[in-house]
Tab-separated table of C-alpha atoms and ligand atoms in Angstrom:
chain	number	residue	atom	x	y	z
H	24	GLN	CA	135.226	-26.854	28.566
H	25	PRO	CA	133.207	-24.302	26.563
H	26	ALA	CA	130.664	-21.957	28.157
H	27	VAL	CA	127.896	-23.238	25.889
H	28	GLU	CA	127.653	-26.157	23.495
H	29	LEU	CA	124.729	-26.960	21.199
H	30	ASP	CA	125.024	-30.374	19.561
H	31	ALA	CA	122.669	-31.155	16.645
H	32	VAL	CA	119.893	-29.092	18.209
H	33	SER	CA	116.450	-28.902	16.659
H	34	ARG	CA	113.400	-27.126	18.044
H	35	THR	CA	110.161	-27.869	16.259
H	36	TYR	CA	106.706	-26.501	16.839
H	37	THR	CA	103.896	-28.819	15.829
H	38	ARG	CA	100.759	-26.763	15.678
H	39	GLY	CA	99.298	-27.472	12.270
H	40	GLU	CA	102.219	-27.642	9.839
H	41	PRO	CA	105.411	-28.505	11.771
H	42	VAL	CA	107.857	-25.580	11.945
H	43	TYR	CA	111.589	-26.106	12.413
H	44	ALA	CA	112.438	-22.999	14.470
H	45	LEU	CA	115.952	-24.499	14.657
H	46	ASP	CA	117.080	-27.349	12.427
H	47	ASP	CA	120.152	-29.414	13.371
H	48	VAL	CA	122.200	-26.531	14.755
H	49	SER	CA	125.615	-27.163	16.328
H	50	LEU	CA	127.409	-24.229	17.888
H	51	THR	CA	130.091	-23.790	20.543
H	52	LEU	CA	130.605	-20.628	22.588
H	53	ALA	CA	134.102	-20.656	24.053
H	54	ARG	CA	134.506	-19.141	27.503
H	55	GLY	CA	135.001	-15.415	27.162
H	56	SER	CA	133.895	-15.311	23.526
H	57	TYR	CA	131.639	-12.610	22.062
H	58	THR	CA	129.197	-13.818	19.410
H	59	ALA	CA	126.518	-11.907	17.519
H	60	VAL	CA	123.539	-13.617	15.879
H	61	MET	CA	121.920	-12.060	12.820
H	62	GLY	CA	119.118	-13.229	10.576
H	63	PRO	CA	115.738	-12.216	9.224
H	64	SER	CA	112.643	-12.214	11.385
H	65	GLY	CA	111.556	-15.819	11.975
H	66	SER	CA	115.021	-17.296	11.364
H	67	GLY	CA	115.290	-18.738	14.893
H	68	LYS	CA	117.275	-16.107	16.792
H	69	SER	CA	114.954	-15.911	19.805
H	70	THR	CA	114.612	-19.690	19.871
H	71	LEU	CA	118.407	-20.003	20.028
H	72	LEU	CA	118.683	-17.494	22.891
H	73	ASN	CA	115.881	-19.177	24.826
H	74	LEU	CA	117.614	-22.556	24.530
H	75	VAL	CA	120.987	-21.209	25.647
H	76	GLY	CA	119.240	-19.329	28.473
H	77	CYS	CA	117.542	-22.524	29.708
H	78	LEU	CA	114.089	-21.031	29.128
H	79	ASP	CA	113.261	-23.705	26.539
H	80	THR	CA	114.412	-27.235	25.697
H	81	PRO	CA	115.186	-28.710	22.268
H	82	THR	CA	113.075	-31.375	20.584
H	83	ALA	CA	116.316	-33.075	19.444
H	84	GLY	CA	120.001	-32.740	20.318
H	85	THR	CA	121.657	-31.488	23.479
H	86	VAL	CA	122.428	-28.114	25.031
H	87	SER	CA	125.259	-27.849	27.564
H	88	VAL	CA	125.716	-24.767	29.738
H	89	ALA	CA	128.836	-24.426	31.905
H	90	GLY	CA	129.599	-28.093	31.277
H	91	GLU	CA	126.172	-29.333	32.323
H	92	ASP	CA	123.829	-31.068	29.866
H	93	VAL	CA	120.751	-28.983	30.665
H	94	THR	CA	118.514	-31.126	28.430
H	95	ALA	CA	118.845	-33.897	31.010
H	96	LEU	CA	117.742	-31.654	33.888
H	97	SER	CA	114.348	-31.019	35.433
H	98	ALA	CA	112.738	-27.607	34.990
H	99	GLY	CA	113.753	-26.676	38.524
H	100	GLN	CA	117.365	-27.707	37.958
H	101	ARG	CA	117.437	-25.727	34.709
H	102	ALA	CA	116.179	-22.688	36.609
H	103	ARG	CA	119.096	-23.132	39.023
H	104	VAL	CA	121.631	-23.228	36.156
H	105	ARG	CA	119.979	-20.163	34.632
H	106	GLY	CA	120.103	-18.278	37.934
H	107	GLN	CA	123.760	-19.152	38.525
H	108	GLU	CA	125.212	-18.834	35.040
H	109	VAL	CA	123.014	-16.689	32.802
H	110	GLY	CA	122.088	-13.000	32.640
H	111	PHE	CA	119.228	-12.384	30.194
H	112	VAL	CA	118.614	-8.929	28.756
H	113	PHE	CA	115.121	-9.098	27.268
H	114	GLN	CA	113.695	-6.858	24.555
H	115	THR	CA	110.892	-5.948	26.930
H	116	PHE	CA	112.005	-4.754	30.314
H	117	ASN	CA	109.683	-6.720	32.650
H	118	LEU	CA	110.386	-4.375	35.551
H	119	MET	CA	108.246	-4.446	38.696
H	120	PRO	CA	106.239	-1.190	38.657
H	121	ARG	CA	106.038	-0.741	42.431
H	122	LEU	CA	109.743	-1.261	43.061
H	123	THR	CA	112.467	1.388	42.711
H	124	ALA	CA	115.313	1.094	40.221
H	125	GLU	CA	117.559	-0.174	43.009
H	126	GLU	CA	115.018	-2.734	44.218
H	127	ASN	CA	114.393	-3.937	40.661
H	128	ALA	CA	118.126	-4.268	39.979
H	129	ALA	CA	118.605	-6.193	43.249
H	130	LEU	CA	115.756	-8.694	42.687
H	131	PRO	CA	117.880	-11.631	41.429
H	132	LEU	CA	119.972	-11.320	44.601
H	133	VAL	CA	116.821	-11.580	46.723
H	134	PHE	CA	116.095	-14.915	45.024
H	135	GLN	CA	119.689	-15.985	45.716
H	136	GLY	CA	119.245	-15.161	49.399
H	137	ALA	CA	121.965	-12.482	49.512
H	138	ALA	CA	122.097	-10.187	52.559
H	139	ARG	CA	120.568	-6.719	52.272
H	140	ALA	CA	123.886	-4.858	52.501
H	141	GLU	CA	125.343	-6.880	49.650
H	142	ARG	CA	122.186	-6.447	47.553
H	143	THR	CA	122.278	-2.673	47.991
H	144	GLU	CA	125.970	-2.447	47.210
H	145	ARG	CA	125.754	-4.627	44.087
H	146	ALA	CA	122.590	-2.944	42.760
H	147	ARG	CA	124.068	0.551	43.236
H	148	ASP	CA	127.318	-0.496	41.613
H	149	LEU	CA	125.491	-1.817	38.548
H	150	LEU	CA	123.206	1.230	38.337
H	151	ASP	CA	126.337	3.416	38.449
H	152	ARG	CA	127.871	1.421	35.619
H	153	VAL	CA	124.809	1.921	33.405
H	154	GLY	CA	124.771	5.643	34.248
H	155	LEU	CA	121.747	5.616	36.574
H	156	GLY	CA	123.511	6.267	39.873
H	157	ASP	CA	121.283	9.328	40.384
H	158	ARG	CA	118.034	7.417	39.717
H	159	THR	CA	118.211	4.628	42.311
H	160	ASP	CA	114.981	5.680	44.080
H	161	HIS	CA	112.888	6.180	40.946
H	162	ARG	CA	110.101	3.813	39.946
H	163	PRO	CA	109.853	2.577	36.333
H	164	SER	CA	106.985	5.020	35.583
H	165	GLU	CA	109.370	7.870	36.484
H	166	LEU	CA	112.042	6.698	34.039
H	167	SER	CA	112.379	7.011	30.250
H	168	GLY	CA	112.383	3.951	28.002
H	169	GLY	CA	116.163	4.031	27.713
H	170	GLN	CA	116.544	4.363	31.489
H	171	ARG	CA	114.199	1.403	32.052
H	172	GLN	CA	116.243	-0.646	29.614
H	173	ARG	CA	119.357	0.209	31.624
H	174	VAL	CA	117.688	-0.851	34.897
H	175	ALA	CA	116.825	-4.154	33.201
H	176	ILE	CA	120.459	-4.525	32.160
H	177	ALA	CA	121.660	-3.746	35.695
H	178	ARG	CA	119.269	-6.433	36.966
H	179	ALA	CA	120.556	-8.950	34.382
H	180	LEU	CA	124.157	-8.357	35.461
H	181	VAL	CA	123.754	-7.957	39.230
H	182	THR	CA	124.556	-11.626	39.904
H	183	ASP	CA	127.753	-11.340	37.815
H	184	PRO	CA	126.654	-14.091	35.392
H	185	ALA	CA	129.363	-15.835	33.369
H	186	ILE	CA	127.107	-15.896	30.284
H	187	VAL	CA	125.273	-12.767	29.110
H	188	LEU	CA	122.450	-13.140	26.575
H	189	ALA	CA	121.113	-9.983	24.951
H	190	ASP	CA	118.126	-9.868	22.592
H	191	GLU	CA	118.192	-6.594	20.624
H	192	PRO	CA	119.465	-4.649	23.658
H	193	THR	CA	119.691	-1.455	21.601
H	194	GLY	CA	116.401	-2.049	19.765
H	195	ASN	CA	114.216	0.401	21.672
H	196	VAL	CA	116.666	3.046	22.892
H	197	ASP	CA	118.219	6.257	21.554
H	198	THR	CA	121.683	6.285	19.989
H	199	GLU	CA	123.478	7.512	23.101
H	200	THR	CA	121.881	4.897	25.360
H	201	GLY	CA	122.605	2.269	22.720
H	202	GLU	CA	126.275	3.231	22.690
H	203	ARG	CA	126.380	3.083	26.500
H	204	ILE	CA	124.874	-0.408	26.460
H	205	MET	CA	127.333	-1.585	23.814
H	206	ALA	CA	130.244	-0.133	25.805
H	207	LEU	CA	129.029	-2.078	28.833
H	208	LEU	CA	128.975	-5.298	26.770
H	209	ASP	CA	132.539	-4.478	25.605
H	210	ASP	CA	133.561	-4.111	29.280
H	211	LEU	CA	131.945	-7.435	30.174
H	212	HIS	CA	133.740	-9.108	27.297
H	213	ALA	CA	137.047	-7.592	28.432
H	214	ALA	CA	136.330	-8.927	31.938
H	215	GLY	CA	136.007	-12.470	30.565
H	216	ASN	CA	132.238	-12.916	30.332
H	217	THR	CA	130.781	-14.962	27.477
H	218	ILE	CA	128.377	-12.885	25.386
H	219	LEU	CA	125.687	-13.887	22.901
H	220	LEU	CA	123.967	-10.920	21.280
H	221	VAL	CA	121.028	-10.900	18.854
H	222	THR	CA	120.761	-7.864	16.606
H	223	HIS	CA	119.447	-6.722	13.243
H	224	GLN	CA	122.149	-4.062	12.929
H	225	ARG	CA	125.410	-4.919	11.250
H	226	SER	CA	127.195	-2.022	12.992
H	227	ILE	CA	126.169	-3.511	16.360
H	228	ALA	CA	127.086	-7.076	15.352
H	229	ASP	CA	130.549	-5.849	14.324
H	230	ARG	CA	131.315	-5.209	18.017
H	231	ALA	CA	131.456	-9.006	18.484
H	232	GLU	CA	134.297	-11.366	17.533
H	233	ARG	CA	132.172	-13.348	15.118
H	234	ILE	CA	128.744	-13.256	13.536
H	235	VAL	CA	126.495	-16.301	13.240
H	236	ARG	CA	124.067	-15.883	10.337
H	237	LEU	CA	120.791	-17.765	10.786
H	238	ARG	CA	118.281	-18.470	8.013
H	239	ASP	CA	115.193	-20.670	8.258
H	240	GLY	CA	116.465	-22.243	11.480
H	241	GLU	CA	119.860	-23.179	10.069
H	242	ILE	CA	123.318	-21.662	10.392
H	243	GLU	CA	123.980	-20.150	6.990
H	244	GLY	CA	127.491	-19.079	7.890
H	245	ILE	CA	129.811	-17.843	10.624
H	246	ASP	CA	131.946	-14.790	9.870
H	247	ALA	CA	134.947	-13.629	11.846
H	248	VAL	CA	134.825	-9.890	12.514
H	249	ASP	CA	137.967	-7.984	11.602
H	250	PRO	CA	138.983	-6.350	14.907
H	251	THR	CA	140.593	-3.436	13.046
H	252	GLY	CA	137.183	-2.567	11.598
H	253	ALA	CA	138.605	-2.704	8.087
H	254	ALA	CA	136.110	-5.301	6.844
J	301	ADP	P1	111.566	-11.523	18.248
J	301	ADP	O1	113.032	-11.538	18.512
J	301	ADP	O2	110.760	-11.102	19.427
J	301	ADP	O3	111.062	-12.767	17.570
J	301	ADP	P2	111.930	-10.208	15.800
J	301	ADP	O4	113.332	-10.685	15.805
J	301	ADP	O5	110.998	-10.757	14.796
J	301	ADP	O6	111.310	-10.346	17.225
J	301	ADP	O7	111.902	-8.628	15.660
J	301	ADP	C1	112.459	-7.788	16.657
J	301	ADP	C2	112.278	-6.341	16.239
J	301	ADP	O8	113.003	-6.092	15.036
J	301	ADP	C3	110.824	-6.018	15.922
J	301	ADP	O9	110.570	-4.702	16.353
J	301	ADP	C4	110.745	-6.129	14.408
J	301	ADP	O10	109.800	-5.228	13.883
J	301	ADP	C5	112.141	-5.718	13.985
J	301	ADP	N1	112.587	-6.460	12.809
J	301	ADP	C6	112.287	-7.733	12.500
J	301	ADP	N2	112.912	-8.130	11.379
J	301	ADP	C7	113.656	-7.069	10.959
J	301	ADP	C8	114.562	-6.845	9.874
J	301	ADP	N3	114.840	-7.783	8.973
J	301	ADP	N4	115.166	-5.629	9.780
J	301	ADP	C9	114.902	-4.689	10.666
J	301	ADP	N5	114.064	-4.836	11.738
J	301	ADP	C10	113.444	-6.003	11.879
J	302	ADP	P1	113.427	-14.777	15.269
J	302	ADP	O1	113.772	-14.511	16.682
J	302	ADP	O2	114.619	-14.918	14.378
J	302	ADP	O3	112.441	-13.792	14.728
J	302	ADP	P2	112.023	-17.079	16.337
J	302	ADP	O4	113.042	-17.914	17.018
J	302	ADP	O5	111.161	-16.193	17.179
J	302	ADP	O6	112.719	-16.218	15.184
J	302	ADP	O7	111.053	-18.002	15.491
J	302	ADP	C1	111.529	-19.016	14.586
J	302	ADP	C2	110.356	-19.745	13.971
J	302	ADP	O8	109.661	-20.483	14.972
J	302	ADP	C3	109.338	-18.822	13.328
J	302	ADP	O9	108.848	-19.442	12.158
J	302	ADP	C4	108.271	-18.724	14.382
J	302	ADP	O10	107.019	-18.449	13.778
J	302	ADP	C5	108.305	-20.093	15.009
J	302	ADP	N1	107.875	-20.032	16.425
J	302	ADP	C6	108.527	-19.391	17.416
J	302	ADP	N2	107.878	-19.558	18.584
J	302	ADP	C7	106.795	-20.320	18.314
J	302	ADP	C8	105.716	-20.848	19.111
J	302	ADP	N3	105.648	-20.626	20.434
J	302	ADP	N4	104.782	-21.586	18.486
J	302	ADP	C9	104.852	-21.830	17.158
J	302	ADP	N5	105.829	-21.385	16.360
J	302	ADP	C10	106.788	-20.632	16.921
């Protein structure tokens, strides 16, 4: 059973002229696969991520996550699937300003009811992996933009989600931080996580196994990436 399956999914917005943000899209993400999504602004990339991440529901078609048809679930049940299966790396960091890096990274575990010792251990482990092991007690205002992005990534991964969704994770950071984030996604892929990454940069998309090209809410094509980098 695939990690994610979209079957004939449309998402329309009907304010004034109806807009097909996604138009009859079918897409399967095999377990452990690494997929990049590219397309011009307005082509439906964020809409696709929000549907897979159970933040939104389609106006037609079905979305299945970890074998569950999430379109048939209540909002509360969808939130449960999201919390158990999905790690969402947003473009904006949405960190809590009064909490330290460690407390921010541990927040999803608080919602899961994990014990304090486990929360601390997991949050520190993830902050180490994103290169912020020496910043655990800093608040967001004491961190650079790239460091905040890495705290947000640590928070997204602290529950060890099977499916990792990343919306322009390197969009607002310097080259070195961007490379560190991409290396972390490579590690997650190697560890068997399913990854869906939105990016405008071809060089970033080439880190994935395949590239889905969106245009006007439709899949224009799916390209396999040559793992030797020869393409
Ligand atoms: P969102 O995902 O929030 O809908 P967009 O995908 O439209 O946002 O854009 C994300 C970021 O990428 C923005 O900073 C935007 O200015 C920039 N951007 C949008 N389209 C392009 C493009 N074709 N090439 C390069 N950068 C783009
Ligand atoms: P992308 O991420 O590729 O920039 P989006 O998924 O954000 O594209 O948007 C796809 C289309 O849906 C765009 O035409 C956008 O204007 C429209 N859209 C997205 N969100 C809304 C909304 N909340 N209300 C109305 N139209 C929307």
